[in-house]
């Protein structure tokens, strides 16, 4: 099944397009790494895919329907760039936040013992069972990412979209986080990941989209590694390519 399909998508905030003539497809079970220099249109492209922005031209489909008609939000877990630092001041525990993800599946808004067991499983899967009674806004960045993902698991999301999810997270937790993503992907969850560390992406993703306003590569990771797409996409910017692996 095709999860996301874009055809000739162009979007501009002002005069200059931020995303130009992008055609790409994400299939069920894919782990797509979305890479490119700073300001190259990655976040904009992800927003377009999720229907958070409307393209100036071109078409976008989510789970086989036009994104403008898509209203099955619980199928998508989105971890935005703000997720590590934000959280707001609403006093809600981790368990409560994750349980909210379950309501879409609860008949008449009532949670059964099974629903609560699914919440427990989600907490366990991401490794935050012992944090269940903490306030979300007291978690560290990395713990908060896991809470967001647990919530997506509780809502049975089939797509996780993450925008630089480990900014400000220490190296060890970061590695554990990416192992978690990989195991969720092994379980069949489709992943779209924006990440500036190319090594992480080429280690974990099976598909790569490399963008600098236009797409420089879209295809499997092997052919990306063998191509010149990275140098070409970064070439004009003078930005350094990050390779921590
Ligand atoms: P990336 O995620 O690759 O860093 P973005 O998609 O955030 O890139 O940005 C692409 C381009 O669009 C940049 O030139 C950025 O300055 C511009 N841009 C991003 N968001 C906005 C906005 N809300 N209003 C105007 N310009 C924006």
mmCIF file of C-alpha atoms and ligand atoms in Angstrom:
data_model
loop_
_atom_site.group_PDB
_atom_site.id
_atom_site.type_symbol
_atom_site.label_atom_id
_atom_site.label_comp_id
_atom_site.label_asym_id
_atom_site.label_seq_id
_atom_site.Cartn_x
_atom_site.Cartn_y
_atom_site.Cartn_z
ATOM 1 C CA UNK A 1 0.000 0.000 0.000
ATOM 2 C CA UNK A 2 1.115 3.540 -0.699
ATOM 3 C CA UNK A 3 1.201 5.644 2.455
ATOM 4 C CA UNK A 4 2.148 9.000 0.925
ATOM 5 C CA UNK A 5 2.301 9.953 -2.746
ATOM 6 C CA UNK A 6 3.345 13.360 -4.040
ATOM 7 C CA UNK A 7 3.254 14.377 -7.671
ATOM 8 C CA UNK A 8 4.924 17.517 -8.968
ATOM 9 C CA UNK A 9 4.387 19.323 -5.685
ATOM 10 C CA UNK A 10 5.451 22.961 -5.468
ATOM 11 C CA UNK A 11 5.012 25.267 -2.487
ATOM 12 C CA UNK A 12 6.241 28.809 -1.794
ATOM 13 C CA UNK A 13 5.872 30.922 1.364
ATOM 14 C CA UNK A 14 6.555 34.042 -0.693
ATOM 15 C CA UNK A 15 8.135 34.411 -4.119
ATOM 16 C CA UNK A 16 10.785 31.678 -4.009
ATOM 17 C CA UNK A 17 9.536 28.104 -3.814
ATOM 18 C CA UNK A 18 10.605 26.251 -0.635
ATOM 19 C CA UNK A 19 9.668 22.958 -2.332
ATOM 20 C CA UNK A 20 9.775 22.646 -6.094
ATOM 21 C CA UNK A 21 8.326 19.992 -8.366
ATOM 22 C CA UNK A 22 8.726 17.114 -5.916
ATOM 23 C CA UNK A 23 7.459 13.683 -6.898
ATOM 24 C CA UNK A 24 7.926 10.875 -4.407
ATOM 25 C CA UNK A 25 6.230 7.899 -2.851
ATOM 26 C CA UNK A 26 6.396 6.291 0.584
ATOM 27 C CA UNK A 27 5.181 2.690 0.753
ATOM 28 C CA UNK A 28 3.867 0.800 3.748
ATOM 29 C CA UNK A 29 6.789 -0.474 5.820
ATOM 30 C CA UNK A 30 9.272 2.035 4.420
ATOM 31 C CA UNK A 31 11.756 3.868 6.619
ATOM 32 C CA UNK A 32 12.319 7.064 4.659
ATOM 33 C CA UNK A 33 15.183 9.327 5.646
ATOM 34 C CA UNK A 34 14.510 12.905 4.559
ATOM 35 C CA UNK A 35 17.774 14.794 4.367
ATOM 36 C CA UNK A 36 19.202 18.035 2.989
ATOM 37 C CA UNK A 37 20.962 21.195 4.157
ATOM 38 C CA UNK A 38 19.433 23.691 6.613
ATOM 39 C CA UNK A 39 16.578 25.587 5.018
ATOM 40 C CA UNK A 40 16.309 23.138 2.130
ATOM 41 C CA UNK A 41 12.575 22.494 2.555
ATOM 42 C CA UNK A 42 12.531 19.300 4.662
ATOM 43 C CA UNK A 43 10.070 20.500 7.306
ATOM 44 C CA UNK A 44 7.936 22.149 4.641
ATOM 45 C CA UNK A 45 7.850 18.914 2.654
ATOM 46 C CA UNK A 46 6.852 16.925 5.740
ATOM 47 C CA UNK A 47 4.091 19.445 6.504
ATOM 48 C CA UNK A 48 2.829 19.104 2.936
ATOM 49 C CA UNK A 49 2.806 15.299 3.245
ATOM 50 C CA UNK A 50 0.738 15.476 6.434
ATOM 51 C CA UNK A 51 -1.700 18.038 5.095
ATOM 52 C CA UNK A 52 -0.460 20.793 7.415
ATOM 53 C CA UNK A 53 0.188 22.959 4.351
ATOM 54 C CA UNK A 54 -1.549 23.118 0.981
ATOM 55 C CA UNK A 55 0.608 22.923 -2.161
ATOM 56 C CA UNK A 56 0.498 25.700 -4.763
ATOM 57 C CA UNK A 57 0.480 23.011 -7.427
ATOM 58 C CA UNK A 58 0.704 19.240 -7.681
ATOM 59 C CA UNK A 59 -1.171 16.491 -5.837
ATOM 60 C CA UNK A 60 -0.688 14.774 -2.485
ATOM 61 C CA UNK A 61 -2.324 11.569 -1.317
ATOM 62 C CA UNK A 62 -2.248 10.114 2.215
ATOM 63 C CA UNK A 63 -3.264 6.459 2.610
ATOM 64 C CA UNK A 64 -4.737 6.537 -0.891
ATOM 65 C CA UNK A 65 -6.936 9.608 -0.579
ATOM 66 C CA UNK A 66 -6.368 13.283 -1.327
ATOM 67 C CA UNK A 67 -4.676 14.739 1.746
ATOM 68 C CA UNK A 68 -7.275 17.522 1.870
ATOM 69 C CA UNK A 69 -9.981 14.890 2.501
ATOM 70 C CA UNK A 70 -7.948 12.852 4.973
ATOM 71 C CA UNK A 71 -9.451 12.860 8.461
ATOM 72 C CA UNK A 72 -8.022 9.766 10.112
ATOM 73 C CA UNK A 73 -5.528 11.643 12.261
ATOM 74 C CA UNK A 74 -4.911 8.828 14.720
ATOM 75 C CA UNK A 75 -3.235 6.831 11.929
ATOM 76 C CA UNK A 76 -0.378 9.322 12.089
ATOM 77 C CA UNK A 77 2.051 10.013 14.901
ATOM 78 C CA UNK A 78 3.826 13.307 14.315
ATOM 79 C CA UNK A 79 6.772 14.395 16.435
ATOM 80 C CA UNK A 80 7.534 17.990 15.511
ATOM 81 C CA UNK A 81 10.774 19.865 16.069
ATOM 82 C CA UNK A 82 9.169 21.626 19.023
ATOM 83 C CA UNK A 83 8.324 18.344 20.737
ATOM 84 C CA UNK A 84 11.618 18.086 22.632
ATOM 85 C CA UNK A 85 11.397 21.515 24.203
ATOM 86 C CA UNK A 86 7.670 22.270 24.240
ATOM 87 C CA UNK A 87 4.984 20.413 26.121
ATOM 88 C CA UNK A 88 3.187 23.422 27.523
ATOM 89 C CA UNK A 89 2.138 23.847 31.096
ATOM 90 C CA UNK A 90 -0.911 21.578 31.061
ATOM 91 C CA UNK A 91 -0.397 19.304 34.061
ATOM 92 C CA UNK A 92 -0.870 15.907 32.487
ATOM 93 C CA UNK A 93 0.922 12.696 33.380
ATOM 94 C CA UNK A 94 2.639 10.471 30.869
ATOM 95 C CA UNK A 95 -0.012 7.798 31.376
ATOM 96 C CA UNK A 96 -2.797 10.319 30.803
ATOM 97 C CA UNK A 97 -1.170 11.687 27.653
ATOM 98 C CA UNK A 98 -0.695 8.191 26.234
ATOM 99 C CA UNK A 99 -4.218 7.165 27.259
ATOM 100 C CA UNK A 100 -5.614 10.106 25.266
ATOM 101 C CA UNK A 101 -4.179 8.444 22.187
ATOM 102 C CA UNK A 102 -6.472 5.512 22.886
ATOM 103 C CA UNK A 103 -9.773 7.411 22.914
ATOM 104 C CA UNK A 104 -10.236 7.330 19.138
ATOM 105 C CA UNK A 105 -10.582 3.540 19.458
ATOM 106 C CA UNK A 106 -12.771 3.481 22.548
ATOM 107 C CA UNK A 107 -16.461 2.941 21.963
ATOM 108 C CA UNK A 108 -18.528 5.859 23.304
ATOM 109 C CA UNK A 109 -15.402 7.382 24.783
ATOM 110 C CA UNK A 110 -15.159 4.606 27.360
ATOM 111 C CA UNK A 111 -11.907 2.760 27.840
ATOM 112 C CA UNK A 112 -12.012 -0.957 28.564
ATOM 113 C CA UNK A 113 -9.457 -3.055 30.425
ATOM 114 C CA UNK A 114 -8.072 -3.982 26.990
ATOM 115 C CA UNK A 115 -7.552 -0.313 26.152
ATOM 116 C CA UNK A 116 -5.647 0.200 29.410
ATOM 117 C CA UNK A 117 -3.565 -2.902 28.652
ATOM 118 C CA UNK A 118 -2.704 -1.413 25.233
ATOM 119 C CA UNK A 119 -1.600 1.800 26.969
ATOM 120 C CA UNK A 120 0.588 -0.251 29.334
ATOM 121 C CA UNK A 121 2.098 -2.104 26.365
ATOM 122 C CA UNK A 122 2.839 1.178 24.579
ATOM 123 C CA UNK A 123 4.625 2.552 27.668
ATOM 124 C CA UNK A 124 6.568 -0.694 27.979
ATOM 125 C CA UNK A 125 7.532 -0.782 24.280
ATOM 126 C CA UNK A 126 9.130 2.656 24.395
ATOM 127 C CA UNK A 127 10.671 1.986 27.819
ATOM 128 C CA UNK A 128 8.926 4.618 29.957
ATOM 129 C CA UNK A 129 6.792 2.447 32.249
ATOM 130 C CA UNK A 130 8.596 3.839 35.287
ATOM 131 C CA UNK A 131 7.785 7.401 34.182
ATOM 132 C CA UNK A 132 4.035 6.786 33.799
ATOM 133 C CA UNK A 133 3.042 8.966 36.749
ATOM 134 C CA UNK A 134 5.400 11.860 35.976
ATOM 135 C CA UNK A 135 4.149 15.096 34.464
ATOM 136 C CA UNK A 136 4.942 15.278 30.746
ATOM 137 C CA UNK A 137 6.404 18.759 31.132
ATOM 138 C CA UNK A 138 8.926 17.417 33.659
ATOM 139 C CA UNK A 139 10.418 14.891 31.246
ATOM 140 C CA UNK A 140 13.747 15.299 29.500
ATOM 141 C CA UNK A 141 13.689 15.819 25.748
ATOM 142 C CA UNK A 142 14.446 12.191 24.987
ATOM 143 C CA UNK A 143 11.844 10.899 27.457
ATOM 144 C CA UNK A 144 9.274 13.217 25.945
ATOM 145 C CA UNK A 145 9.961 11.858 22.446
ATOM 146 C CA UNK A 146 9.250 8.393 23.772
ATOM 147 C CA UNK A 147 6.014 9.574 25.357
ATOM 148 C CA UNK A 148 4.874 10.990 21.989
ATOM 149 C CA UNK A 149 5.673 7.703 20.333
ATOM 150 C CA UNK A 150 3.875 5.707 23.033
ATOM 151 C CA UNK A 151 0.835 7.855 22.395
ATOM 152 C CA UNK A 152 1.061 7.114 18.666
ATOM 153 C CA UNK A 153 1.354 3.379 19.442
ATOM 154 C CA UNK A 154 -1.714 3.539 21.705
ATOM 155 C CA UNK A 155 -3.662 5.114 18.848
ATOM 156 C CA UNK A 156 -2.376 2.355 16.522
ATOM 157 C CA UNK A 157 -0.729 4.838 14.180
ATOM 158 C CA UNK A 158 0.676 3.227 11.032
ATOM 159 C CA UNK A 159 2.830 6.210 10.148
ATOM 160 C CA UNK A 160 5.367 7.952 12.368
ATOM 161 C CA UNK A 161 6.695 11.253 11.065
ATOM 162 C CA UNK A 162 9.602 12.734 13.030
ATOM 163 C CA UNK A 163 11.322 16.070 12.500
ATOM 164 C CA UNK A 164 14.861 15.960 13.948
ATOM 165 C CA UNK A 165 13.600 14.091 17.004
ATOM 166 C CA UNK A 166 16.918 13.844 18.838
ATOM 167 C CA UNK A 167 18.076 17.449 18.824
ATOM 168 C CA UNK A 168 19.369 18.081 22.340
ATOM 169 C CA UNK A 169 19.326 14.379 23.246
ATOM 170 C CA UNK A 170 22.625 12.832 24.431
ATOM 171 C CA UNK A 171 24.427 10.378 22.154
ATOM 172 C CA UNK A 172 23.585 7.247 24.140
ATOM 173 C CA UNK A 173 19.851 7.987 24.414
ATOM 174 C CA UNK A 174 19.899 8.969 20.790
ATOM 175 C CA UNK A 175 21.229 5.610 19.705
ATOM 176 C CA UNK A 176 18.649 3.833 21.871
ATOM 177 C CA UNK A 177 15.936 6.006 20.372
ATOM 178 C CA UNK A 178 16.936 5.072 16.830
ATOM 179 C CA UNK A 179 17.028 1.406 17.809
ATOM 180 C CA UNK A 180 13.464 1.826 19.024
ATOM 181 C CA UNK A 181 12.446 3.398 15.706
ATOM 182 C CA UNK A 182 14.076 0.563 13.817
ATOM 183 C CA UNK A 183 12.259 -2.075 15.849
ATOM 184 C CA UNK A 184 8.921 -0.273 15.362
ATOM 185 C CA UNK A 185 9.678 -0.251 11.648
ATOM 186 C CA UNK A 186 10.429 -3.993 11.805
ATOM 187 C CA UNK A 187 6.950 -4.373 13.308
ATOM 188 C CA UNK A 188 5.496 -2.748 10.178
ATOM 189 C CA UNK A 189 5.161 0.922 11.131
ATOM 190 C CA UNK A 190 6.082 3.257 8.301
ATOM 191 C CA UNK A 191 8.602 5.914 9.291
ATOM 192 C CA UNK A 192 9.510 9.271 7.800
ATOM 193 C CA UNK A 193 12.490 10.801 9.570
ATOM 194 C CA UNK A 194 14.119 14.198 9.107
ATOM 195 C CA UNK A 195 17.646 13.945 10.512
ATOM 196 C CA UNK A 196 20.736 16.037 9.883
ATOM 197 C CA UNK A 197 23.142 13.208 10.730
ATOM 198 C CA UNK A 198 23.585 11.404 7.427
ATOM 199 C CA UNK A 199 25.181 8.384 9.135
ATOM 200 C CA UNK A 200 22.068 7.736 11.230
ATOM 201 C CA UNK A 201 19.913 7.919 8.140
ATOM 202 C CA UNK A 202 21.990 5.660 5.941
ATOM 203 C CA UNK A 203 22.304 3.142 8.827
ATOM 204 C CA UNK A 204 18.577 2.934 9.528
ATOM 205 C CA UNK A 205 16.542 4.010 6.494
ATOM 206 C CA UNK A 206 15.759 1.797 3.512
ATOM 207 C CA UNK A 207 14.797 4.792 1.358
ATOM 208 C CA UNK A 208 16.271 8.266 1.089
ATOM 209 C CA UNK A 209 14.831 11.518 -0.153
ATOM 210 C CA UNK A 210 17.567 14.126 -0.473
ATOM 211 C CA UNK A 211 16.225 17.606 -1.048
ATOM 212 C CA UNK A 212 17.448 21.104 -1.630
ATOM 213 C CA UNK A 213 14.186 22.726 -2.742
ATOM 214 C CA UNK A 214 14.161 20.166 -5.544
ATOM 215 C CA UNK A 215 14.741 16.454 -5.038
ATOM 216 C CA UNK A 216 18.310 15.312 -5.689
ATOM 217 C CA UNK A 217 17.636 11.688 -4.879
ATOM 218 C CA UNK A 218 14.631 9.544 -4.187
ATOM 219 C CA UNK A 219 15.156 5.832 -3.953
ATOM 220 C CA UNK A 220 16.829 3.140 -1.934
ATOM 221 C CA UNK A 221 19.652 3.861 0.469
ATOM 222 C CA UNK A 222 22.241 1.815 -1.442
ATOM 223 C CA UNK A 223 21.834 3.750 -4.646
ATOM 224 C CA UNK A 224 21.913 6.987 -2.655
ATOM 225 C CA UNK A 225 25.231 6.097 -1.024
ATOM 226 C CA UNK A 226 26.702 5.307 -4.443
ATOM 227 C CA UNK A 227 25.368 8.507 -6.000
ATOM 228 C CA UNK A 228 26.610 12.110 -5.903
ATOM 229 C CA UNK A 229 23.244 13.366 -4.656
ATOM 230 C CA UNK A 230 24.566 14.437 -1.259
ATOM 231 C CA UNK A 231 27.433 16.540 -2.572
ATOM 232 C CA UNK A 232 25.181 18.012 -5.218
ATOM 233 C CA UNK A 233 22.433 18.907 -2.756
ATOM 234 C CA UNK A 234 24.864 20.460 -0.260
ATOM 235 C CA UNK A 235 27.203 21.820 -2.926
ATOM 236 C CA UNK A 236 25.630 25.220 -3.428
ATOM 237 C CA UNK A 237 25.193 25.947 0.286
ATOM 238 C CA UNK A 238 28.689 25.632 1.708
ATOM 239 C CA UNK A 239 27.115 23.813 4.695
ATOM 240 C CA UNK A 240 28.988 20.958 6.298
ATOM 241 C CA UNK A 241 27.625 17.457 5.909
ATOM 242 C CA UNK A 242 27.257 15.807 9.339
ATOM 243 C CA UNK A 243 28.605 12.261 9.583
ATOM 244 C CA UNK A 244 28.828 11.276 13.226
ATOM 245 C CA UNK A 245 28.729 7.555 12.537
HETATM 246 P P1 LIG B 1 14.481 22.690 6.551
HETATM 247 O O1 LIG B 1 13.463 21.922 7.317
HETATM 248 O O2 LIG B 1 15.152 21.879 5.498
HETATM 249 O O3 LIG B 1 15.478 23.409 7.417
HETATM 250 P P2 LIG B 1 12.267 24.486 5.963
HETATM 251 O O4 LIG B 1 11.236 23.693 5.274
HETATM 252 O O5 LIG B 1 12.066 24.785 7.399
HETATM 253 O O6 LIG B 1 13.708 23.831 5.717
HETATM 254 O O7 LIG B 1 12.438 25.874 5.212
HETATM 255 C C1 LIG B 1 12.572 25.961 3.795
HETATM 256 C C2 LIG B 1 12.625 27.441 3.391
HETATM 257 O O8 LIG B 1 11.371 28.063 3.672
HETATM 258 C C3 LIG B 1 13.673 28.242 4.135
HETATM 259 O O9 LIG B 1 14.212 29.200 3.250
HETATM 260 C C4 LIG B 1 12.878 28.890 5.243
HETATM 261 O O10 LIG B 1 13.478 30.120 5.610
HETATM 262 C C5 LIG B 1 11.533 29.127 4.580
HETATM 263 N N1 LIG B 1 10.431 29.055 5.559
HETATM 264 C C6 LIG B 1 10.170 28.041 6.398
HETATM 265 N N2 LIG B 1 9.074 28.273 7.131
HETATM 266 C C7 LIG B 1 8.621 29.494 6.753
HETATM 267 C C8 LIG B 1 7.514 30.308 7.132
HETATM 268 N N3 LIG B 1 6.668 29.903 8.063
HETATM 269 N N4 LIG B 1 7.385 31.506 6.510
HETATM 270 C C9 LIG B 1 8.245 31.916 5.561
HETATM 271 N N5 LIG B 1 9.294 31.201 5.161
HETATM 272 C C10 LIG B 1 9.501 30.005 5.735
#
